[in-house]
Every structure is written in C-alpha cells, then in structure tokens.
mmCIF file of C-alpha atoms and ligand atoms in Angstrom:
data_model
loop_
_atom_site.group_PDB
_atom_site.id
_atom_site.type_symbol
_atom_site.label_atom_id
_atom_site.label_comp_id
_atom_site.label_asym_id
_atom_site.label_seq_id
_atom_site.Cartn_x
_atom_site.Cartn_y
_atom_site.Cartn_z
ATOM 1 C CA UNK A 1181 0.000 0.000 0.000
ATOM 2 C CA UNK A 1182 1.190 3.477 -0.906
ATOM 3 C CA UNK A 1183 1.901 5.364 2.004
ATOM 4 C CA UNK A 1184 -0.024 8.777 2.859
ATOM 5 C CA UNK A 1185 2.833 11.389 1.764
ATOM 6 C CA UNK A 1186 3.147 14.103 -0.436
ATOM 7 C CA UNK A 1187 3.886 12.863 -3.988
ATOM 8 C CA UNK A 1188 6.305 15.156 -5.627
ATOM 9 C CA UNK A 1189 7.170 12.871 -8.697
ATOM 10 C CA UNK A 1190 6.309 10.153 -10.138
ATOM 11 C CA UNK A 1191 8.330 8.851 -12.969
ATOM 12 C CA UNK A 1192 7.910 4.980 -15.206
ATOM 13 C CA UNK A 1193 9.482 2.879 -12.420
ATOM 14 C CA UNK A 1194 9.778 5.024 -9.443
ATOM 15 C CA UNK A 1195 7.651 7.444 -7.193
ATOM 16 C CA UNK A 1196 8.898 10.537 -5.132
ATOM 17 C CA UNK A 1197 7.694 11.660 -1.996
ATOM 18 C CA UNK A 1198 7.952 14.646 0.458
ATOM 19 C CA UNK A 1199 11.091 13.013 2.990
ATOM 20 C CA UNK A 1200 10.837 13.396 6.489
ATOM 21 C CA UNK A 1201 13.260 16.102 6.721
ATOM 22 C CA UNK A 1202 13.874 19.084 4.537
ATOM 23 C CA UNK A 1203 16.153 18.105 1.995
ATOM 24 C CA UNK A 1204 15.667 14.690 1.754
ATOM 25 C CA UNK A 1205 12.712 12.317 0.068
ATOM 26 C CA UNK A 1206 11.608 9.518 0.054
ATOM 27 C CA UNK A 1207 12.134 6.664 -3.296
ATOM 28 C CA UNK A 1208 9.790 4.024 -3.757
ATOM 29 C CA UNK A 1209 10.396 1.519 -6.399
ATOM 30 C CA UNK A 1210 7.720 0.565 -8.391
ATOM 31 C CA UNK A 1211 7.106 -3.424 -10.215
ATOM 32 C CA UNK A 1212 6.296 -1.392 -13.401
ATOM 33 C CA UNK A 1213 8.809 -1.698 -16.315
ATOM 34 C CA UNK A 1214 8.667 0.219 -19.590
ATOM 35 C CA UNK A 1215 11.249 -0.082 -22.614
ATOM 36 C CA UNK A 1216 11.410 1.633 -26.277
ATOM 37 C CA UNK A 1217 10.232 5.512 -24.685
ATOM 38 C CA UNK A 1218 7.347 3.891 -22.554
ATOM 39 C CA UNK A 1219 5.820 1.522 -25.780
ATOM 40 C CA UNK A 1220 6.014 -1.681 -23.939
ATOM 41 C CA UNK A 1221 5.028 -1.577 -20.635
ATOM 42 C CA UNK A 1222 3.804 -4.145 -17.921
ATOM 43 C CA UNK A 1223 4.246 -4.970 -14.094
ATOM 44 C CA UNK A 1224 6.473 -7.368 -13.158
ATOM 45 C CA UNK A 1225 6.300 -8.658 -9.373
ATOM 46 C CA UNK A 1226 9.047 -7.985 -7.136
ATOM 47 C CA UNK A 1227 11.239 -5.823 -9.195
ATOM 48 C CA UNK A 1228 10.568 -2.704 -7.407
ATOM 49 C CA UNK A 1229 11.750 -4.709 -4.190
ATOM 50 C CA UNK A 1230 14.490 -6.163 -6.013
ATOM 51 C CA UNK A 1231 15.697 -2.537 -7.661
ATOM 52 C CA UNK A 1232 15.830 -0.975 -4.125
ATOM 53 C CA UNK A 1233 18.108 -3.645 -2.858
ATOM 54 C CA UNK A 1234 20.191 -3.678 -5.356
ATOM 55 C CA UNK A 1235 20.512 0.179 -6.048
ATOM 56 C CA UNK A 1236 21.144 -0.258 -2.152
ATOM 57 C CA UNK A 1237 23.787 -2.610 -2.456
ATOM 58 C CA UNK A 1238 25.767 -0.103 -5.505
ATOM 59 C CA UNK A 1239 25.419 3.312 -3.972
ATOM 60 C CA UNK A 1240 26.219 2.002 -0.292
ATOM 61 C CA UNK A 1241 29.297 0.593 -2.191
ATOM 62 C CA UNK A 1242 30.102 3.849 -4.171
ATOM 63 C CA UNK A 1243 29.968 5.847 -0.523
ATOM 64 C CA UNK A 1244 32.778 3.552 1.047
ATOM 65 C CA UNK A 1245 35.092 3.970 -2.004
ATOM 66 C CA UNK A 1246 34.474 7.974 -1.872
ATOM 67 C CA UNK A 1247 32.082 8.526 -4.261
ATOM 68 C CA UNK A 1248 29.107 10.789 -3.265
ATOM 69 C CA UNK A 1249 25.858 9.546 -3.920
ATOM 70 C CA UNK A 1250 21.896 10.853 -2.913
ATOM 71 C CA UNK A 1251 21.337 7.520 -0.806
ATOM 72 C CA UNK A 1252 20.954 7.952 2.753
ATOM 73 C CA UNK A 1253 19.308 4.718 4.254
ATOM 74 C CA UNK A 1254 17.092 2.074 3.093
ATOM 75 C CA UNK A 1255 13.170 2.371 4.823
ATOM 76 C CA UNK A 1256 11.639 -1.041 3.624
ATOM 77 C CA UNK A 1257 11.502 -3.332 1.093
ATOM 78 C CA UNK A 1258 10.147 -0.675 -1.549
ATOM 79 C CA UNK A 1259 11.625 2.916 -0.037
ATOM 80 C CA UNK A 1260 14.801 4.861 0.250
ATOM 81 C CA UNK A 1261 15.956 8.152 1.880
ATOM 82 C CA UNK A 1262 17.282 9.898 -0.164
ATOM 83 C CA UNK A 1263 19.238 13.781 -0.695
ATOM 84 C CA UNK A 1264 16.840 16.086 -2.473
ATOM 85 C CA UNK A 1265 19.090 17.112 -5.772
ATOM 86 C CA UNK A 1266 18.481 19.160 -8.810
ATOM 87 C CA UNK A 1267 18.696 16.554 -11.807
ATOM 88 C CA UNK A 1268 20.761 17.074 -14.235
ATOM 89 C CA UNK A 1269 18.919 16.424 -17.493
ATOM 90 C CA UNK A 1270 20.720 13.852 -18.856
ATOM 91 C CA UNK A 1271 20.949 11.010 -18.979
ATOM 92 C CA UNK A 1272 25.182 9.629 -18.664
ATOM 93 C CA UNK A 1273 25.843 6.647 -20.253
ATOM 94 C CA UNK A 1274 28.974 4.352 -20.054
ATOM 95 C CA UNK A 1275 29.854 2.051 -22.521
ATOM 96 C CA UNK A 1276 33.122 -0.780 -22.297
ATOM 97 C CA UNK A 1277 31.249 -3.318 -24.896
ATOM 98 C CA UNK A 1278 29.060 -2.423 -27.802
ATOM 99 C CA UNK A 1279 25.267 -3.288 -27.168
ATOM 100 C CA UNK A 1280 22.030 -1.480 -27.985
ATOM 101 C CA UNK A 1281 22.325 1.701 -29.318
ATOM 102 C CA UNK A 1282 25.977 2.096 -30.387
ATOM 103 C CA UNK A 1283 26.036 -1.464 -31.983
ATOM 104 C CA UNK A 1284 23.239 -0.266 -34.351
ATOM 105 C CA UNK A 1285 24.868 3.118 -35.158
ATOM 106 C CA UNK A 1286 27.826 2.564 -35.836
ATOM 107 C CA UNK A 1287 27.450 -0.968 -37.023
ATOM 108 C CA UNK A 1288 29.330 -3.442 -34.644
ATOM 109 C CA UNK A 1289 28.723 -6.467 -33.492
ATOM 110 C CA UNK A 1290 27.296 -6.659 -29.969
ATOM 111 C CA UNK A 1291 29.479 -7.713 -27.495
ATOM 112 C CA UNK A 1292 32.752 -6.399 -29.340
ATOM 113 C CA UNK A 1293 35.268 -4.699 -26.958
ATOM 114 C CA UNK A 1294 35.631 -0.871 -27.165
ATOM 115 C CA UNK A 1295 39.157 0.857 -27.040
ATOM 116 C CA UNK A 1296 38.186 2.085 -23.718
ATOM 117 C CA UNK A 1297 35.163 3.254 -22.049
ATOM 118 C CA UNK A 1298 33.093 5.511 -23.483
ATOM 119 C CA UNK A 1299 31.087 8.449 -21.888
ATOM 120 C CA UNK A 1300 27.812 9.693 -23.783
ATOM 121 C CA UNK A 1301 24.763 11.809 -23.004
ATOM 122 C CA UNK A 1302 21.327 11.698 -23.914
ATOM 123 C CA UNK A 1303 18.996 14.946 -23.222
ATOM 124 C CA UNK A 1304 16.290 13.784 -20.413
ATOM 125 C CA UNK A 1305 13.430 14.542 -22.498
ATOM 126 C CA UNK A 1306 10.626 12.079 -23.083
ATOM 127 C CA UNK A 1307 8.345 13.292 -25.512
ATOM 128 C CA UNK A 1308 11.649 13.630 -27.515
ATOM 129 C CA UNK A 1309 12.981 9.844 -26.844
ATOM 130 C CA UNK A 1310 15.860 11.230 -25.042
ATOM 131 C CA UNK A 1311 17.992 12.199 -27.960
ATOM 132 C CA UNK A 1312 21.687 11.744 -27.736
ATOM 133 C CA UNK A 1313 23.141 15.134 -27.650
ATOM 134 C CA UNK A 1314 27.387 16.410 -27.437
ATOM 135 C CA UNK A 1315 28.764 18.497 -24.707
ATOM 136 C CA UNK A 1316 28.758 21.203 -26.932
ATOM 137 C CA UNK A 1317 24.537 21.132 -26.791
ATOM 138 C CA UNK A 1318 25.011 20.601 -23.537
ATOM 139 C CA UNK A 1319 27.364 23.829 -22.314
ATOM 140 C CA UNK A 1320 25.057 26.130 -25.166
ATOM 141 C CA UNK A 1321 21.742 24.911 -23.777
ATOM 142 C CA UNK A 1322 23.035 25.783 -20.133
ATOM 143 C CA UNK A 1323 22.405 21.843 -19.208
ATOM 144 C CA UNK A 1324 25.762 21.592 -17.548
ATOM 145 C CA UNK A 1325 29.058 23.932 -17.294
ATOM 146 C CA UNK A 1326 32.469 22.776 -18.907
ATOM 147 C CA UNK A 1327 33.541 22.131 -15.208
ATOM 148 C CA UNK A 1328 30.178 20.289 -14.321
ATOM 149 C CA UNK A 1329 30.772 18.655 -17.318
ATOM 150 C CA UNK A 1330 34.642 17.638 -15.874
ATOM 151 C CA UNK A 1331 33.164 16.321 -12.780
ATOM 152 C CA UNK A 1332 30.620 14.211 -14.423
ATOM 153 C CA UNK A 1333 32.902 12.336 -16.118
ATOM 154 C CA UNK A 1334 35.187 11.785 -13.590
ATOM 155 C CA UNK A 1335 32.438 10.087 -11.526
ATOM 156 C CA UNK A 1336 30.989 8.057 -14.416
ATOM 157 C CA UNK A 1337 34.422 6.746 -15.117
ATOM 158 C CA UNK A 1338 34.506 6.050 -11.578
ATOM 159 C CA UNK A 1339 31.382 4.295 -11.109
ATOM 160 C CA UNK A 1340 32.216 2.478 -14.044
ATOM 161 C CA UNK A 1341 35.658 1.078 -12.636
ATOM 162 C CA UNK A 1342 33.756 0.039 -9.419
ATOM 163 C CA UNK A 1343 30.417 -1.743 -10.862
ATOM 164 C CA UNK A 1344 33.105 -3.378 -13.729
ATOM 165 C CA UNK A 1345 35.016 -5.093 -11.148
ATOM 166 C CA UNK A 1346 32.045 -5.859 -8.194
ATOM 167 C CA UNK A 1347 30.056 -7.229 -11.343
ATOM 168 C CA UNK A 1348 33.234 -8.868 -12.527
ATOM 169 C CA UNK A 1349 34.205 -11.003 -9.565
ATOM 170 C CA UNK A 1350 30.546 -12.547 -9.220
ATOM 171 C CA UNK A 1351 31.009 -13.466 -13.308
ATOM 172 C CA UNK A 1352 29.172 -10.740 -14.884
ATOM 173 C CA UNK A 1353 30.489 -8.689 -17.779
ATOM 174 C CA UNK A 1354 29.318 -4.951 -17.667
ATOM 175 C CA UNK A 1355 28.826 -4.184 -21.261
ATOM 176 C CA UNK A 1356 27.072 -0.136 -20.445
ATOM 177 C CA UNK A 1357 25.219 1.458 -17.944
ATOM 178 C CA UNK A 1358 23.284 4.805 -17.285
ATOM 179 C CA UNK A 1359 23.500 6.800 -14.265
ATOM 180 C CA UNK A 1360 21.807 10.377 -13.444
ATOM 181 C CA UNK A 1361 23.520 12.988 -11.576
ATOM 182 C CA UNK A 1362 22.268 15.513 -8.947
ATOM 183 C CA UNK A 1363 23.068 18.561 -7.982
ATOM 184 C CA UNK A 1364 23.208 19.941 -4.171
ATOM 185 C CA UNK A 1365 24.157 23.231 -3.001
ATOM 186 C CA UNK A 1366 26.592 24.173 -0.575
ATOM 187 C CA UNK A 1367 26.536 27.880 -0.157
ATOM 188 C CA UNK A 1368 27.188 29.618 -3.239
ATOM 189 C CA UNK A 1369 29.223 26.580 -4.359
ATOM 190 C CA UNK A 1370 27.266 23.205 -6.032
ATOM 191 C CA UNK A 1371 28.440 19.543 -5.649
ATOM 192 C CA UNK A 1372 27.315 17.191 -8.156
ATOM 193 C CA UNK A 1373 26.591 13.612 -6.337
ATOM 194 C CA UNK A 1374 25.464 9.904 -7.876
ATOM 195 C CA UNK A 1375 21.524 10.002 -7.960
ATOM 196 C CA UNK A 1376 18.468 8.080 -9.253
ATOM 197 C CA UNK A 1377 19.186 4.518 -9.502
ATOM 198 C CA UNK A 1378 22.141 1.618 -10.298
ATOM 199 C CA UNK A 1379 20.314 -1.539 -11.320
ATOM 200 C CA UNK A 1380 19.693 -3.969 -13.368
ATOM 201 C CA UNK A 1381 17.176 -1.729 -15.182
ATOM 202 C CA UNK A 1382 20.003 0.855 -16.434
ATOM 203 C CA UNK A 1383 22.548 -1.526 -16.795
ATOM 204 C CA UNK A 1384 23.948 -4.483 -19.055
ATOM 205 C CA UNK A 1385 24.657 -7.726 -17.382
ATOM 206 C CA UNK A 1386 25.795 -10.374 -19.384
ATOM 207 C CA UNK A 1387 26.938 -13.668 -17.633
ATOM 208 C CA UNK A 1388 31.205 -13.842 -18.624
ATOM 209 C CA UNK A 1389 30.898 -17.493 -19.196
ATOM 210 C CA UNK A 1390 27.189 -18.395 -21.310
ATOM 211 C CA UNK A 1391 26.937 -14.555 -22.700
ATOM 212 C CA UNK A 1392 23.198 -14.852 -20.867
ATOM 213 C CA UNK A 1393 21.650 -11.311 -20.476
ATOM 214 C CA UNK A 1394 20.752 -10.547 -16.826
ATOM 215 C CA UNK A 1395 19.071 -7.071 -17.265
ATOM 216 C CA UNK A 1396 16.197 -5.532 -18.800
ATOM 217 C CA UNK A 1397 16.590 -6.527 -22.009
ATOM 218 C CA UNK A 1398 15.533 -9.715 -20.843
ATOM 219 C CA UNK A 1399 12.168 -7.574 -20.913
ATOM 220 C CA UNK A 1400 13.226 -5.581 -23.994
ATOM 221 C CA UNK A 1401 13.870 -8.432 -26.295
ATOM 222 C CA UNK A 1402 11.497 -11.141 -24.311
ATOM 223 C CA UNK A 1403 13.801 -13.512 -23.464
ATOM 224 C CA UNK A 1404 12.452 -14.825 -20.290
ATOM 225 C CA UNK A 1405 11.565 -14.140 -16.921
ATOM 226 C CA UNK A 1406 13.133 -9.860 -15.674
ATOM 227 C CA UNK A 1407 12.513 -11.441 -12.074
ATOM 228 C CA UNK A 1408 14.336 -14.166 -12.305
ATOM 229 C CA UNK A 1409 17.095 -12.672 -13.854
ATOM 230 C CA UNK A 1410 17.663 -9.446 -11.416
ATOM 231 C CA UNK A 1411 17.437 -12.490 -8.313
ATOM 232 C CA UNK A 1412 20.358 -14.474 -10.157
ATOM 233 C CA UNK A 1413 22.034 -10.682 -9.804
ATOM 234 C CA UNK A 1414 21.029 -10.252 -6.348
ATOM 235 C CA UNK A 1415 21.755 -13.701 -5.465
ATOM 236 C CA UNK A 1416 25.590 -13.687 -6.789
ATOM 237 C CA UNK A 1417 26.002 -10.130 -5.542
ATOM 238 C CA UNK A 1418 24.642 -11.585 -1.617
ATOM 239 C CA UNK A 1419 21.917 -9.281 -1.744
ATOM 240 C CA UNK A 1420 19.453 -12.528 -1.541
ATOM 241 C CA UNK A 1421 19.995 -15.037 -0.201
ATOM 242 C CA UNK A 1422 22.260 -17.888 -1.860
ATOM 243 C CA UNK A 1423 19.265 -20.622 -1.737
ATOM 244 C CA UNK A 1424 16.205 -18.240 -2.300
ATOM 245 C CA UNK A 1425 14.486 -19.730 -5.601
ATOM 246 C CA UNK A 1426 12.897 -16.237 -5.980
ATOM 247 C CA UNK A 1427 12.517 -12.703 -4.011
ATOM 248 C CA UNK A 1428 9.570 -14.035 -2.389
ATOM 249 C CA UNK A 1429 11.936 -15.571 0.665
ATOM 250 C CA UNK A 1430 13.132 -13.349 3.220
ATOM 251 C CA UNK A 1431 15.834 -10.775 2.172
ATOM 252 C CA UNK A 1432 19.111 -10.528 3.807
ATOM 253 C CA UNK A 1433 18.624 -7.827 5.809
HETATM 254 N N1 UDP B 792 19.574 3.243 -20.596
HETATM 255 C C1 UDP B 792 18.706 3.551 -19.553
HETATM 256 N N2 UDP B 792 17.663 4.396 -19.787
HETATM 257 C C2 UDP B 792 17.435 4.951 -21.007
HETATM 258 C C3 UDP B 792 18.323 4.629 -22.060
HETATM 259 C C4 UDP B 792 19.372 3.771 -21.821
HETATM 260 O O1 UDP B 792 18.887 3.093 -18.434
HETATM 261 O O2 UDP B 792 16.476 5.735 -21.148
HETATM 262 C C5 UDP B 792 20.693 2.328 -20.331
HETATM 263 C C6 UDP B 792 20.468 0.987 -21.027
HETATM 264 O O3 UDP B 792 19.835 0.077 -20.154
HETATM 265 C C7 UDP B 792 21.873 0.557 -21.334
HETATM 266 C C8 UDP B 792 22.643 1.869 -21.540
HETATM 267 O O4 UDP B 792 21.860 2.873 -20.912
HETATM 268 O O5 UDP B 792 22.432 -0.115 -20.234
HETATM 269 C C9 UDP B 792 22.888 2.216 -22.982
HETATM 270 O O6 UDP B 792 21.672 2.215 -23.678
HETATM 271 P P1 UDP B 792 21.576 2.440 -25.251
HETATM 272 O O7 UDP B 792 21.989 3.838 -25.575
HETATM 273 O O8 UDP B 792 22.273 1.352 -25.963
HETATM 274 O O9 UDP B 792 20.039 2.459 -25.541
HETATM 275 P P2 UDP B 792 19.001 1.295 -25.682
HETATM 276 O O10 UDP B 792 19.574 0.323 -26.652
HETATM 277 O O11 UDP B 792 18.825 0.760 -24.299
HETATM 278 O O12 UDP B 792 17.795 2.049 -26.182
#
C-alpha cells in the first residue's frame, strides 16, 4: 500500500515523496517496467523490491570507495531516503562493450570490446525519446558547465571502474550502464553527487561465461523471466539469499 505522503514525482518505475526532513525524500520503487520511450510496458512482481536492494547494495558501495551519492538509508523493502538534488537532465551513459544503441549506429557487433570506455549523453526529455546530444549542446543549452561537465565524467568513469570489477568477480560482464547525476548546493558553491538509480534496469549484465543477459533486455527483447534474472544478480552479488528460488523468501537484511 502506498503510504499517505506528499507525492512530488512520479516517474515509469519510481515514485517521489515529500522526505521526512527538509532536503531529503523519500524513493519508492515501483514493479512497473517500460522499454522503447514507454511503448512496452507491464508490471512485473518484485522488481521494485528487487531494484531498491540492489541500487542499495551499488550506492552504499560507491559511498565507502568515496564517491558521493543521494542515498541515505534504506526504509523497507520498496523505499529509500534519499538527498533532495536538482537533476541534471541527462541522462550519462557508459559504454566498455558495444550493445544497444551504439552497436546499431555505428554498425558493430554486440558484445565487441571498445578501445576504452566511453562516456555519452542523452537529453532527459521524453516526448523527444531522449535524444543523444554532445557536450557542446550541452554547455550552449546551459544543461551543464564545462567544469560540471569535468566532474561528471570523472564520476561516471569512476562508477564504471567500481560496478566493472564488483560485477566482474561474481562473473558478470558490464557491457554499459546509465546513471543520473544531482546537484546539491553548498553555499554559493554546487556539488554534483550519484543520484536516481544503479540496477539492473540501467545496466547491461551479461553472464562472462554463457553470454546470458541478466538485465532488462531480458524484458526488452522477451527472453524470459526480468525477475528471475535481477534475483540471479542479487543472489551472486549476496543481496538474496544464496538458496532463495525467488525474491519471495526473506531478504538478507
Ligand atoms: N539506458 C537507460 N535508460 C534509457 C536509455 C538507456 O537506463 O532511457 C541504459 C540501457 O539500459 C543501457 C545503456 O543505458 O544499459 C545504454 O543504452 P543504449 O543507448 O544502448 O540504448 P538502448 O539500446 O537501451 O535504447
């Protein structure tokens, strides 16, 4: 049941509400997922619960290697405090393997190794498809500063060095991933911190071994069940429990 708080946002897989202090709100993870700019769309039971352990799990992660992020504390099996942040609209993208988008463009073979990671940025804008768009767009539209624009990188490139190698040593290959950035301010001065989500939703998984896709192009491209993919996740990362055949069996708390 939804609790009785202020809705400030509610976006395709997540809702926002008025936190308990100011400055902070509260993150509940929905079961919906959408894919192709909101054209295929259905619930899928226990992702939302799933999504806020795992997004748990990263940004907790991030914090202890130095990286700022907007996650305070997990609530309950749906919620998260979290920083209140101006978002950044864009949406940062990582690539180390070529998948999706940048397979099709450019014409390579999914999977094929790129000479080193690549940073990208799509405008947050849904009724446009979130078109990719160059720093140049990005400084003249007043989006980001050149310095902003310094800073974001560094963190992606940081994140990405951090999820490669946690996603690595359970046997997962992290072929690209999105995150979203937030800004706080400090005075006169602003600090740009880790925000939205890290999960199995803006990422691709693929297992190192059988190539098998453990993200949301499992929904995507129908190729099975999204829960029981983002469990085999959780259950390799020690989110779930090693034996659980599904979330439905207590979390590790
Ligand atoms: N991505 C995302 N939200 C978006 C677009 C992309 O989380 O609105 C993630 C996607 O899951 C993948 C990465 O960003 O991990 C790169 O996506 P790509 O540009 O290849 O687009 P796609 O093929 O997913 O449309």
């Amino acid at each position: 049941m939804a609790p009785r708080r202020k809705k400030i946002y509610e976006g395709k897989a997540k809702i926002l509400y008025e936190g308990p202090e100011p400055g902070t709100l509260v993150q509940y993870f929905k079961d919906d997922a959408t894919a192709f700019n909101a054209q295929k769309k259905a619930t899928i039971e226990g992702k939302g619960v799933l999504n806020n352990r795992l997004s748990e799990f990263f940004m907790t992660g991030l914090a202890n290697i130095g990286v700022p992020t907007h996650f305070i504390r997990r609530l309950n099996m749906r919620e998260q405090l979290i920083r209140q942040v101006e978002i950044v609209p864009l949406e940062v993208i990582v690539r180390n393997f070529a998948a999706g988008s940048i397979a099709k463009r450019l014409g390579l073979e999914e999977g094929t190794p790129l000479p080193r990671p690549i940073v990208e940025y799509s405008y947050k804008n849904d009724a446009l498809g979130d078109p990719m768009v160059s720093e140049e767009y990005i400084i003249a539209f007043g989006w980001a500063n050149q310095q902003d624009l310094d800073d974001i990188v560094a963190l992606a490139l940081r994140v990405n060095d951090f999820l490669s190698g946690v996603f690595y040593g359970v046997g997962i290959k992290l072929i690209d991933f999105k995150i979203e950035i937030g800004r706080i301010w400090d005075g006169d001065f602003t600090r740009l911190i880790v925000a939205d989500e890290i999960s199995p939703d803006s990422c691709r998984l693929w297992d190192v071994k059988t190539g098998q896709k453990l993200d949301k192009d499992v929904f995507r491209r129908d190729l099975g069940s999204l829960t029981d993919a983002y469990s085999e996740v959780a259950r390799r990362l020690g989110v779930l429990p090693a034996n659980a055949t599904n979330i439905k069996p207590t979390l590790i708390n």
